[in-house]
mmCIF file of C-alpha atoms in Angstrom:
data_model
loop_
_atom_site.group_PDB
_atom_site.id
_atom_site.type_symbol
_atom_site.label_atom_id
_atom_site.label_comp_id
_atom_site.label_asym_id
_atom_site.label_seq_id
_atom_site.Cartn_x
_atom_site.Cartn_y
_atom_site.Cartn_z
ATOM 1 C CA MET A 1 -38.494 51.622 5.620
ATOM 2 C CA ILE A 2 -37.044 54.860 3.283
ATOM 3 C CA HIS A 3 -39.185 57.550 2.827
ATOM 4 C CA ILE A 4 -39.027 60.128 0.298
ATOM 5 C CA LYS A 5 -40.014 63.499 1.033
ATOM 6 C CA GLN A 6 -40.417 65.905 -2.172
ATOM 7 C CA GLY A 7 -39.480 69.794 -1.904
ATOM 8 C CA SER A 8 -36.920 72.208 -0.668
ATOM 9 C CA LEU A 9 -36.949 70.099 2.699
ATOM 10 C CA GLY A 10 -37.360 67.005 1.488
ATOM 11 C CA GLY A 11 -34.612 64.039 1.096
ATOM 12 C CA ALA A 12 -34.700 60.410 1.889
ATOM 13 C CA PHE A 13 -35.358 59.358 5.620
ATOM 14 C CA VAL A 14 -35.452 56.450 7.406
ATOM 15 C CA LYS A 15 -39.325 55.536 8.542
ATOM 16 C CA ASP A 16 -39.825 53.871 11.511
ATOM 17 C CA PRO A 17 -37.434 50.733 10.871
ATOM 18 C CA ASP A 18 -38.158 47.620 12.458
ATOM 19 C CA THR A 19 -34.354 46.900 13.948
ATOM 20 C CA THR A 20 -35.213 43.216 14.915
ATOM 21 C CA VAL A 21 -35.042 42.459 11.040
ATOM 22 C CA ILE A 22 -32.086 44.675 10.584
ATOM 23 C CA VAL A 23 -30.458 43.474 13.154
ATOM 24 C CA ARG A 24 -31.609 39.588 11.967
ATOM 25 C CA SER A 25 -30.754 40.369 8.475
ATOM 26 C CA ILE A 26 -27.152 41.754 9.521
ATOM 27 C CA SER A 27 -26.459 38.806 11.771
ATOM 28 C CA ASP A 28 -27.504 36.436 9.289
ATOM 29 C CA LEU A 29 -24.680 38.287 6.562
ATOM 30 C CA ILE A 30 -22.086 38.064 9.240
ATOM 31 C CA LYS A 31 -22.828 34.208 9.700
ATOM 32 C CA ILE A 32 -23.266 33.420 5.993
ATOM 33 C CA GLY A 33 -19.809 35.068 5.454
ATOM 34 C CA ASN A 34 -18.112 32.492 7.501
ATOM 35 C CA VAL A 35 -16.805 35.404 9.924
ATOM 36 C CA THR A 36 -13.626 33.938 11.536
ATOM 37 C CA LEU A 37 -13.137 34.459 15.131
ATOM 38 C CA ARG A 38 -10.455 37.212 14.637
ATOM 39 C CA GLU A 39 -12.290 39.322 12.366
ATOM 40 C CA LEU A 40 -15.331 39.106 15.227
ATOM 41 C CA ILE A 41 -12.899 40.578 17.433
ATOM 42 C CA GLU A 42 -11.133 43.123 15.185
ATOM 43 C CA ALA A 43 -14.669 44.400 14.498
ATOM 44 C CA ARG A 44 -15.790 44.319 18.066
ATOM 45 C CA LEU A 45 -12.505 46.108 18.903
ATOM 46 C CA GLY A 46 -13.007 49.014 16.624
ATOM 47 C CA ILE A 47 -16.514 49.637 16.606
ATOM 48 C CA GLU A 48 -16.841 49.062 20.423
ATOM 49 C CA LYS A 49 -14.028 51.843 20.940
ATOM 50 C CA VAL A 50 -16.372 54.590 18.892
ATOM 51 C CA ILE A 51 -19.173 53.315 20.768
ATOM 52 C CA LEU A 52 -17.262 54.361 24.087
ATOM 53 C CA GLU A 53 -16.588 57.413 22.783
ATOM 54 C CA PHE A 54 -20.063 58.384 21.939
ATOM 55 C CA ALA A 55 -21.349 56.835 25.382
ATOM 56 C CA MET A 56 -19.040 59.145 27.227
ATOM 57 C CA MET A 57 -20.779 62.085 25.800
ATOM 58 C CA ARG A 58 -24.177 61.021 25.902
ATOM 59 C CA ILE A 59 -24.720 58.148 28.837
ATOM 60 C CA ASN A 60 -27.054 59.286 31.512
ATOM 61 C CA LYS A 61 -28.247 57.973 34.988
ATOM 62 C CA GLU A 62 -30.877 56.003 33.622
ATOM 63 C CA ASP A 63 -28.553 54.303 31.113
ATOM 64 C CA LEU A 64 -26.055 53.555 34.144
ATOM 65 C CA HIS A 65 -28.728 52.181 36.328
ATOM 66 C CA LEU A 66 -29.387 49.549 33.608
ATOM 67 C CA LEU A 67 -25.748 48.794 33.531
ATOM 68 C CA LYS A 68 -25.671 48.312 37.021
ATOM 69 C CA ASN A 69 -28.624 46.231 37.168
ATOM 70 C CA ASN A 70 -27.166 44.230 34.496
ATOM 71 C CA ILE A 71 -24.076 43.554 36.163
ATOM 72 C CA GLU A 72 -25.809 42.633 39.489
ATOM 73 C CA GLU A 73 -28.216 40.346 37.730
ATOM 74 C CA SER A 74 -24.843 38.343 36.264
ATOM 75 C CA GLU A 75 -23.558 38.402 39.614
ATOM 76 C CA ARG A 76 -26.670 36.870 41.104
ATOM 77 C CA LYS A 77 -26.254 34.003 38.338
ATOM 78 C CA PHE A 78 -22.920 33.366 38.883
ATOM 79 C CA LEU A 79 -23.530 32.847 42.787
ATOM 80 C CA LYS A 80 -25.837 30.144 42.029
ATOM 81 C CA GLY A 81 -23.708 28.571 39.341
ATOM 82 C CA GLU A 82 -25.532 29.728 36.311
ATOM 83 C CA ARG A 83 -24.501 31.071 33.126
ATOM 84 C CA ALA A 84 -24.979 34.845 32.557
ATOM 85 C CA THR A 85 -24.416 34.867 28.705
ATOM 86 C CA ASP A 86 -27.408 36.770 27.745
ATOM 87 C CA GLU A 87 -26.559 39.447 30.531
ATOM 88 C CA HIS A 88 -23.072 39.355 29.558
ATOM 89 C CA ILE A 89 -24.255 40.385 25.274
ATOM 90 C CA ASN A 90 -26.746 42.448 26.795
ATOM 91 C CA PHE A 91 -24.308 44.726 28.516
ATOM 92 C CA HIS A 92 -22.517 45.783 25.145
ATOM 93 C CA ILE A 93 -25.860 46.279 23.868
ATOM 94 C CA LEU A 94 -26.723 48.578 26.528
ATOM 95 C CA ILE A 95 -23.936 50.321 26.472
ATOM 96 C CA ALA A 96 -24.469 51.045 22.492
ATOM 97 C CA LYS A 97 -27.742 52.119 23.446
ATOM 98 C CA SER A 98 -26.624 54.672 25.788
ATOM 99 C CA THR A 99 -25.192 56.385 22.543
ATOM 100 C CA LYS A 100 -28.423 57.642 21.449
ATOM 101 C CA ASN A 101 -27.892 56.255 18.226
ATOM 102 C CA LEU A 102 -29.715 53.643 16.727
ATOM 103 C CA LEU A 103 -27.114 52.707 14.191
ATOM 104 C CA PHE A 104 -24.537 51.796 16.645
ATOM 105 C CA GLU A 105 -27.246 49.645 18.720
ATOM 106 C CA MET A 106 -28.022 47.589 15.376
ATOM 107 C CA MET A 107 -24.343 46.932 14.611
ATOM 108 C CA ILE A 108 -23.396 45.912 18.252
ATOM 109 C CA GLU A 109 -26.699 43.722 18.558
ATOM 110 C CA SER A 110 -25.839 42.313 15.269
ATOM 111 C CA ILE A 111 -22.164 41.552 16.219
ATOM 112 C CA MET A 112 -23.580 40.436 19.512
ATOM 113 C CA ASN A 113 -25.648 37.754 18.182
ATOM 114 C CA VAL A 114 -22.608 36.150 16.186
ATOM 115 C CA THR A 115 -20.500 36.561 19.478
ATOM 116 C CA LYS A 116 -23.257 34.798 21.024
ATOM 117 C CA SER A 117 -23.434 31.970 18.599
ATOM 118 C CA PHE A 118 -19.723 31.279 19.266
ATOM 119 C CA LEU A 119 -20.094 31.685 23.425
ATOM 120 C CA LEU A 120 -23.193 28.861 23.072
ATOM 121 C CA SER A 121 -20.770 26.596 21.181
ATOM 122 C CA LEU A 122 -17.668 26.909 22.991
ATOM 123 C CA LYS A 123 -19.395 26.789 26.308
ATOM 124 C CA PRO A 124 -16.681 28.697 28.801
ATOM 125 C CA ASP A 125 -16.394 27.718 31.970
ATOM 126 C CA VAL A 126 -18.132 29.674 34.967
ATOM 127 C CA LYS A 127 -14.994 30.763 36.529
ATOM 128 C CA TYR A 128 -13.923 32.228 32.894
ATOM 129 C CA ILE A 129 -17.542 33.763 32.743
ATOM 130 C CA ASN A 130 -16.622 35.292 36.295
ATOM 131 C CA ASN A 131 -13.666 37.157 34.660
ATOM 132 C CA VAL A 132 -16.165 38.584 32.182
ATOM 133 C CA LEU A 133 -18.164 40.001 35.140
ATOM 134 C CA THR A 134 -14.999 41.677 36.468
ATOM 135 C CA TYR A 135 -14.250 43.367 33.113
ATOM 136 C CA HIS A 136 -17.909 44.346 32.974
ATOM 137 C CA LYS A 137 -17.461 46.211 36.256
ATOM 138 C CA ARG A 138 -14.532 47.962 35.722
ATOM 139 C CA ILE A 139 -15.672 49.084 32.329
ATOM 140 C CA TYR A 140 -18.824 50.467 34.055
ATOM 141 C CA GLU A 141 -16.600 52.265 36.831
ATOM 142 C CA ALA A 142 -14.850 53.962 33.824
ATOM 143 C CA LEU A 143 -18.287 54.905 32.291
ATOM 144 C CA GLN A 144 -19.633 56.235 35.593
ATOM 145 C CA GLU A 145 -16.060 58.255 35.934
ATOM 146 C CA LYS A 146 -16.622 59.345 32.429
ATOM 147 C CA ASN A 147 -12.790 57.987 32.086
ATOM 148 C CA LEU A 148 -12.669 56.995 28.171
ATOM 149 C CA HIS A 149 -8.988 56.194 28.006
ATOM 150 C CA MET A 150 -9.610 54.035 30.894
ATOM 151 C CA ALA A 151 -13.032 52.363 29.625
ATOM 152 C CA GLU A 152 -10.931 51.845 26.248
ATOM 153 C CA GLN A 153 -7.904 50.251 27.714
ATOM 154 C CA ILE A 154 -10.482 47.602 29.673
ATOM 155 C CA MET A 155 -12.505 47.209 26.833
ATOM 156 C CA GLU A 156 -9.512 46.251 24.303
ATOM 157 C CA LYS A 157 -8.264 43.819 27.318
ATOM 158 C CA HIS A 158 -11.375 42.230 27.728
ATOM 159 C CA LEU A 159 -11.997 41.486 24.032
ATOM 160 C CA LEU A 160 -8.714 40.381 23.664
ATOM 161 C CA ASP A 161 -9.124 37.886 26.471
ATOM 162 C CA ILE A 162 -12.029 36.617 24.908
ATOM 163 C CA ASN A 163 -9.866 36.296 21.660
ATOM 164 C CA ARG A 164 -7.603 33.949 23.772
ATOM 165 C CA LYS A 165 -10.156 31.883 25.601
ATOM 166 C CA PHE A 166 -12.204 31.503 22.151
ATOM 167 C CA LYS A 167 -9.042 29.994 20.521
ATOM 168 C CA GLU A 168 -8.175 28.058 23.620
ATOM 169 C CA LEU A 169 -11.676 26.318 23.433
ATOM 170 C CA ALA A 170 -11.839 25.851 20.063
ATOM 171 C CA LYS A 171 -8.771 23.812 19.778
ATOM 172 C CA LEU A 172 -10.435 21.391 22.787
#
């Protein structure tokens, strides 16, 4: 994974990383560390705001198209009464991919794997899932408009709402 090149232009370089292995390793470390819901949400708040900054600078039409398709698929599932858990998780990964920064992508994918574990164990109702879709639509619109401030505000409200809902479900 690390390649050392000798000479004046040498140094240590990452060579063809297998991101699946890296993401799984980070996810496992987070799970083994018994990460609390509060810690997970705090990490997401910090990391996703930074990701939004870079996404605003680098997002292109193809990235926006992928996000729109993700939202449309989530809507289709909601209308059928199905959960769109994978689509909701992937929405955040797609934003990270739009930064064109592999580390952001791997970090958010790892964190979202842990988030998915919480989601699957707590099983929020379909009405709440639709609420998530509303946030995603608004974040998408802010990305389209290149409005970082709006995107960050909506993301923060979204994540705090997730935190509230997860706490509520965990007490049941």
